[in-house]
């Protein structure tokens, strides 16, 4: 598995292309903006874009979906139906899907938004705006903050320290480093 990082300069958000090299298939996580660089990475490597995984429905994480749908035929996975309307495969709770011949785990993690989802592939968690290097996501109430902290503790901090965290904004980090700053 290879992970390619792309910066959405409009929303300063991260987009990730995760490639299963054996199957020549890929998934893209949080396509806030589709650049020529992203398309070139897919096309130059003859990849099949199998799916789009959305961590939450904010423009800087979803605005590129329509462009991808014009070029490819990926399945769209999100916790909010409004991400792609009837083409959204809505995920709820915690579970797993098989996409691009990879097992992808998902965990509902509301707090930052009601539809926040963490995606896990191998030893990487794509945390969206739930958890960043050195901080957690913003919330709009003390209750949402309580829910977010609870989800971080039970769903993320219960994982092994060597897990890599790829956030929706900012640099990647490890779970051990995140625990050092947030506990």
PDB file of C-alpha atoms in Angstrom:
ATOM      1  CA  UNK A   1       0.000   0.000   0.000  1.00  0.00           C
ATOM      2  CA  UNK A   2       1.161   3.509  -0.848  1.00  0.00           C
ATOM      3  CA  UNK A   3      -0.324   6.770   0.391  1.00  0.00           C
ATOM      4  CA  UNK A   4       0.022   9.978  -1.611  1.00  0.00           C
ATOM      5  CA  UNK A   5      -0.638  13.354   0.000  1.00  0.00           C
ATOM      6  CA  UNK A   6      -2.171  16.360  -1.755  1.00  0.00           C
ATOM      7  CA  UNK A   7      -2.846  19.815  -0.301  1.00  0.00           C
ATOM      8  CA  UNK A   8      -6.069  21.643  -1.084  1.00  0.00           C
ATOM      9  CA  UNK A   9      -4.811  25.240  -1.061  1.00  0.00           C
ATOM     10  CA  UNK A  10      -8.325  26.694  -1.219  1.00  0.00           C
ATOM     11  CA  UNK A  11      -9.365  25.134   2.096  1.00  0.00           C
ATOM     12  CA  UNK A  12      -5.907  24.190   3.415  1.00  0.00           C
ATOM     13  CA  UNK A  13      -7.139  20.632   3.832  1.00  0.00           C
ATOM     14  CA  UNK A  14      -5.438  17.320   3.173  1.00  0.00           C
ATOM     15  CA  UNK A  15      -6.446  14.848   0.494  1.00  0.00           C
ATOM     16  CA  UNK A  16      -5.009  11.339   0.350  1.00  0.00           C
ATOM     17  CA  UNK A  17      -4.785   8.813  -2.468  1.00  0.00           C
ATOM     18  CA  UNK A  18      -4.343   5.298  -1.071  1.00  0.00           C
ATOM     19  CA  UNK A  19      -3.108   2.788  -3.630  1.00  0.00           C
ATOM     20  CA  UNK A  20      -3.268  -0.986  -3.509  1.00  0.00           C
ATOM     21  CA  UNK A  21      -0.302  -1.650  -5.789  1.00  0.00           C
ATOM     22  CA  UNK A  22      -1.060  -5.360  -6.215  1.00  0.00           C
ATOM     23  CA  UNK A  23      -4.581  -4.685  -7.479  1.00  0.00           C
ATOM     24  CA  UNK A  24      -3.773  -1.404  -9.286  1.00  0.00           C
ATOM     25  CA  UNK A  25      -6.740   0.157  -7.522  1.00  0.00           C
ATOM     26  CA  UNK A  26      -7.046   3.225  -5.328  1.00  0.00           C
ATOM     27  CA  UNK A  27      -9.314   5.151  -2.998  1.00  0.00           C
ATOM     28  CA  UNK A  28      -9.222   8.868  -2.416  1.00  0.00           C
ATOM     29  CA  UNK A  29      -9.959  10.369   0.986  1.00  0.00           C
ATOM     30  CA  UNK A  30     -11.423  13.869   1.371  1.00  0.00           C
ATOM     31  CA  UNK A  31     -11.134  15.246  -2.170  1.00  0.00           C
ATOM     32  CA  UNK A  32     -11.585  18.922  -1.351  1.00  0.00           C
ATOM     33  CA  UNK A  33     -10.124  19.957  -4.668  1.00  0.00           C
ATOM     34  CA  UNK A  34      -9.053  17.857  -7.645  1.00  0.00           C
ATOM     35  CA  UNK A  35      -5.790  19.038  -9.108  1.00  0.00           C
ATOM     36  CA  UNK A  36      -3.937  18.030 -12.240  1.00  0.00           C
ATOM     37  CA  UNK A  37      -1.420  16.369  -9.914  1.00  0.00           C
ATOM     38  CA  UNK A  38      -4.084  14.030  -8.472  1.00  0.00           C
ATOM     39  CA  UNK A  39      -5.425  13.097 -11.912  1.00  0.00           C
ATOM     40  CA  UNK A  40      -1.870  12.520 -13.187  1.00  0.00           C
ATOM     41  CA  UNK A  41      -1.104  10.222 -10.253  1.00  0.00           C
ATOM     42  CA  UNK A  42      -4.162   8.113 -11.102  1.00  0.00           C
ATOM     43  CA  UNK A  43      -3.713   8.162 -14.891  1.00  0.00           C
ATOM     44  CA  UNK A  44       0.089   7.795 -15.080  1.00  0.00           C
ATOM     45  CA  UNK A  45      -0.106   4.685 -12.905  1.00  0.00           C
ATOM     46  CA  UNK A  46      -3.153   3.223 -14.702  1.00  0.00           C
ATOM     47  CA  UNK A  47      -5.091   3.060 -11.449  1.00  0.00           C
ATOM     48  CA  UNK A  48      -8.750   2.246 -11.095  1.00  0.00           C
ATOM     49  CA  UNK A  49     -10.286   4.773  -8.698  1.00  0.00           C
ATOM     50  CA  UNK A  50     -12.620   2.459  -6.792  1.00  0.00           C
ATOM     51  CA  UNK A  51     -13.960   4.746  -4.076  1.00  0.00           C
ATOM     52  CA  UNK A  52     -14.098   8.120  -2.399  1.00  0.00           C
ATOM     53  CA  UNK A  53     -14.072   8.083   1.407  1.00  0.00           C
ATOM     54  CA  UNK A  54     -15.333  11.200   3.171  1.00  0.00           C
ATOM     55  CA  UNK A  55     -14.458  11.999   6.790  1.00  0.00           C
ATOM     56  CA  UNK A  56     -17.155  14.687   7.082  1.00  0.00           C
ATOM     57  CA  UNK A  57     -19.299  16.911   4.902  1.00  0.00           C
ATOM     58  CA  UNK A  58     -17.408  20.209   4.834  1.00  0.00           C
ATOM     59  CA  UNK A  59     -16.687  21.867   1.502  1.00  0.00           C
ATOM     60  CA  UNK A  60     -12.904  21.667   1.885  1.00  0.00           C
ATOM     61  CA  UNK A  61     -13.242  17.880   2.133  1.00  0.00           C
ATOM     62  CA  UNK A  62     -15.876  17.154  -0.539  1.00  0.00           C
ATOM     63  CA  UNK A  63     -15.803  19.807  -3.293  1.00  0.00           C
ATOM     64  CA  UNK A  64     -13.818  17.580  -5.668  1.00  0.00           C
ATOM     65  CA  UNK A  65     -16.325  14.721  -5.718  1.00  0.00           C
ATOM     66  CA  UNK A  66     -18.301  16.047  -8.696  1.00  0.00           C
ATOM     67  CA  UNK A  67     -15.100  16.337 -10.748  1.00  0.00           C
ATOM     68  CA  UNK A  68     -14.106  12.765  -9.887  1.00  0.00           C
ATOM     69  CA  UNK A  69     -17.568  11.523 -10.838  1.00  0.00           C
ATOM     70  CA  UNK A  70     -17.247  13.158 -14.284  1.00  0.00           C
ATOM     71  CA  UNK A  71     -13.999  11.302 -14.966  1.00  0.00           C
ATOM     72  CA  UNK A  72     -14.337   8.031 -13.021  1.00  0.00           C
ATOM     73  CA  UNK A  73     -17.074   5.891 -11.478  1.00  0.00           C
ATOM     74  CA  UNK A  74     -16.037   5.584  -7.841  1.00  0.00           C
ATOM     75  CA  UNK A  75     -18.341   4.492  -5.054  1.00  0.00           C
ATOM     76  CA  UNK A  76     -18.847   7.297  -2.534  1.00  0.00           C
ATOM     77  CA  UNK A  77     -18.757   6.391   1.176  1.00  0.00           C
ATOM     78  CA  UNK A  78     -19.789   8.899   3.839  1.00  0.00           C
ATOM     79  CA  UNK A  79     -21.968   9.190   6.930  1.00  0.00           C
ATOM     80  CA  UNK A  80     -24.013  12.020   5.382  1.00  0.00           C
ATOM     81  CA  UNK A  81     -26.391  11.276   2.508  1.00  0.00           C
ATOM     82  CA  UNK A  82     -26.019  14.845   1.228  1.00  0.00           C
ATOM     83  CA  UNK A  83     -22.380  14.268   0.214  1.00  0.00           C
ATOM     84  CA  UNK A  84     -23.438  12.764  -3.129  1.00  0.00           C
ATOM     85  CA  UNK A  85     -27.188  12.277  -2.768  1.00  0.00           C
ATOM     86  CA  UNK A  86     -28.466   8.928  -3.967  1.00  0.00           C
ATOM     87  CA  UNK A  87     -24.942   7.908  -4.998  1.00  0.00           C
ATOM     88  CA  UNK A  88     -23.738   8.029  -1.388  1.00  0.00           C
ATOM     89  CA  UNK A  89     -23.143   4.692   0.304  1.00  0.00           C
ATOM     90  CA  UNK A  90     -24.038   5.776   3.839  1.00  0.00           C
ATOM     91  CA  UNK A  91     -21.987   4.229   6.628  1.00  0.00           C
ATOM     92  CA  UNK A  92     -23.213   4.279  10.208  1.00  0.00           C
ATOM     93  CA  UNK A  93     -21.657   3.170  13.462  1.00  0.00           C
ATOM     94  CA  UNK A  94     -18.441   1.169  13.242  1.00  0.00           C
ATOM     95  CA  UNK A  95     -17.684  -1.472  10.653  1.00  0.00           C
ATOM     96  CA  UNK A  96     -15.651  -2.410   7.640  1.00  0.00           C
ATOM     97  CA  UNK A  97     -15.946  -2.438   3.890  1.00  0.00           C
ATOM     98  CA  UNK A  98     -13.887  -4.111   1.182  1.00  0.00           C
ATOM     99  CA  UNK A  99     -12.829  -1.634  -1.480  1.00  0.00           C
ATOM    100  CA  UNK A 100      -9.910  -1.695  -3.934  1.00  0.00           C
ATOM    101  CA  UNK A 101      -9.233  -5.210  -2.612  1.00  0.00           C
ATOM    102  CA  UNK A 102      -8.411  -3.706   0.807  1.00  0.00           C
ATOM    103  CA  UNK A 103     -10.234  -4.048   4.103  1.00  0.00           C
ATOM    104  CA  UNK A 104     -11.138  -0.545   5.258  1.00  0.00           C
ATOM    105  CA  UNK A 105     -12.425  -0.013   8.781  1.00  0.00           C
ATOM    106  CA  UNK A 106     -14.633   2.912   9.698  1.00  0.00           C
ATOM    107  CA  UNK A 107     -15.618   4.397  13.040  1.00  0.00           C
ATOM    108  CA  UNK A 108     -18.367   6.938  13.578  1.00  0.00           C
ATOM    109  CA  UNK A 109     -16.833   9.731  15.626  1.00  0.00           C
ATOM    110  CA  UNK A 110     -19.259  12.640  15.983  1.00  0.00           C
ATOM    111  CA  UNK A 111     -18.251  15.754  17.842  1.00  0.00           C
ATOM    112  CA  UNK A 112     -16.596  18.029  15.285  1.00  0.00           C
ATOM    113  CA  UNK A 113     -19.612  17.299  13.059  1.00  0.00           C
ATOM    114  CA  UNK A 114     -22.456  14.835  13.452  1.00  0.00           C
ATOM    115  CA  UNK A 115     -21.225  12.889  10.407  1.00  0.00           C
ATOM    116  CA  UNK A 116     -17.511  12.594  11.297  1.00  0.00           C
ATOM    117  CA  UNK A 117     -15.984   9.235  10.345  1.00  0.00           C
ATOM    118  CA  UNK A 118     -12.474   7.892  10.895  1.00  0.00           C
ATOM    119  CA  UNK A 119     -11.201   5.565   8.161  1.00  0.00           C
ATOM    120  CA  UNK A 120      -8.593   2.914   8.986  1.00  0.00           C
ATOM    121  CA  UNK A 121      -6.434   1.217   6.366  1.00  0.00           C
ATOM    122  CA  UNK A 122      -3.581  -0.964   7.593  1.00  0.00           C
ATOM    123  CA  UNK A 123      -1.744   0.896  10.351  1.00  0.00           C
ATOM    124  CA  UNK A 124      -3.089   4.319   9.309  1.00  0.00           C
ATOM    125  CA  UNK A 125      -6.108   6.207  10.632  1.00  0.00           C
ATOM    126  CA  UNK A 126      -7.457   9.007   8.461  1.00  0.00           C
ATOM    127  CA  UNK A 127      -8.954  11.200  11.169  1.00  0.00           C
ATOM    128  CA  UNK A 128     -10.429  14.097   9.206  1.00  0.00           C
ATOM    129  CA  UNK A 129     -11.088  16.962  11.624  1.00  0.00           C
ATOM    130  CA  UNK A 130     -11.483  14.738  14.696  1.00  0.00           C
ATOM    131  CA  UNK A 131      -7.814  14.736  15.680  1.00  0.00           C
ATOM    132  CA  UNK A 132      -4.762  16.675  14.468  1.00  0.00           C
ATOM    133  CA  UNK A 133      -1.089  16.699  15.406  1.00  0.00           C
ATOM    134  CA  UNK A 134      -1.230  18.331  18.844  1.00  0.00           C
ATOM    135  CA  UNK A 135      -4.951  19.100  19.063  1.00  0.00           C
ATOM    136  CA  UNK A 136      -8.460  17.856  18.533  1.00  0.00           C
ATOM    137  CA  UNK A 137     -11.102  19.242  16.206  1.00  0.00           C
ATOM    138  CA  UNK A 138     -13.265  22.235  16.974  1.00  0.00           C
ATOM    139  CA  UNK A 139     -16.792  21.868  18.304  1.00  0.00           C
ATOM    140  CA  UNK A 140     -19.772  24.185  18.607  1.00  0.00           C
ATOM    141  CA  UNK A 141     -20.896  23.295  22.147  1.00  0.00           C
ATOM    142  CA  UNK A 142     -19.616  21.831  25.389  1.00  0.00           C
ATOM    143  CA  UNK A 143     -21.737  18.729  24.737  1.00  0.00           C
ATOM    144  CA  UNK A 144     -20.138  18.234  21.299  1.00  0.00           C
ATOM    145  CA  UNK A 145     -16.713  18.665  22.906  1.00  0.00           C
ATOM    146  CA  UNK A 146     -17.583  15.986  25.488  1.00  0.00           C
ATOM    147  CA  UNK A 147     -18.725  13.600  22.712  1.00  0.00           C
ATOM    148  CA  UNK A 148     -15.596  14.298  20.639  1.00  0.00           C
ATOM    149  CA  UNK A 149     -13.252  13.709  23.599  1.00  0.00           C
ATOM    150  CA  UNK A 150     -15.103  10.501  24.447  1.00  0.00           C
ATOM    151  CA  UNK A 151     -14.791   9.235  20.853  1.00  0.00           C
ATOM    152  CA  UNK A 152     -11.091  10.091  20.719  1.00  0.00           C
ATOM    153  CA  UNK A 153     -10.457   8.241  23.958  1.00  0.00           C
ATOM    154  CA  UNK A 154     -12.489   5.126  23.188  1.00  0.00           C
ATOM    155  CA  UNK A 155     -11.968   4.767  19.443  1.00  0.00           C
ATOM    156  CA  UNK A 156      -8.544   6.253  18.717  1.00  0.00           C
ATOM    157  CA  UNK A 157      -6.559   6.093  21.953  1.00  0.00           C
ATOM    158  CA  UNK A 158      -7.504   2.418  22.332  1.00  0.00           C
ATOM    159  CA  UNK A 159      -5.413   1.641  19.229  1.00  0.00           C
ATOM    160  CA  UNK A 160      -1.697   0.750  19.332  1.00  0.00           C
ATOM    161  CA  UNK A 161       0.757   3.624  19.771  1.00  0.00           C
ATOM    162  CA  UNK A 162       2.492   2.930  16.437  1.00  0.00           C
ATOM    163  CA  UNK A 163      -0.628   3.848  14.451  1.00  0.00           C
ATOM    164  CA  UNK A 164      -0.059   6.742  12.035  1.00  0.00           C
ATOM    165  CA  UNK A 165      -2.653   9.524  12.090  1.00  0.00           C
ATOM    166  CA  UNK A 166      -3.363  11.352   8.833  1.00  0.00           C
ATOM    167  CA  UNK A 167      -5.515  14.362   9.717  1.00  0.00           C
ATOM    168  CA  UNK A 168      -7.760  16.543   7.594  1.00  0.00           C
ATOM    169  CA  UNK A 169      -5.456  19.524   8.156  1.00  0.00           C
ATOM    170  CA  UNK A 170      -1.784  19.801   9.091  1.00  0.00           C
ATOM    171  CA  UNK A 171       0.999  17.230   9.294  1.00  0.00           C
ATOM    172  CA  UNK A 172       0.689  13.513  10.023  1.00  0.00           C
ATOM    173  CA  UNK A 173       1.596  12.248  13.466  1.00  0.00           C
ATOM    174  CA  UNK A 174       1.610   9.049  15.476  1.00  0.00           C
ATOM    175  CA  UNK A 175      -0.885   7.972  18.054  1.00  0.00           C
ATOM    176  CA  UNK A 176       1.837   8.004  20.732  1.00  0.00           C
ATOM    177  CA  UNK A 177       2.590  11.674  19.968  1.00  0.00           C
ATOM    178  CA  UNK A 178      -1.091  12.589  19.952  1.00  0.00           C
ATOM    179  CA  UNK A 179      -1.581  10.959  23.351  1.00  0.00           C
ATOM    180  CA  UNK A 180       1.373  12.901  24.774  1.00  0.00           C
ATOM    181  CA  UNK A 181      -0.293  16.205  23.881  1.00  0.00           C
ATOM    182  CA  UNK A 182      -3.926  15.399  24.651  1.00  0.00           C
ATOM    183  CA  UNK A 183      -3.922  13.239  27.775  1.00  0.00           C
TER     184      UNK A 183
END
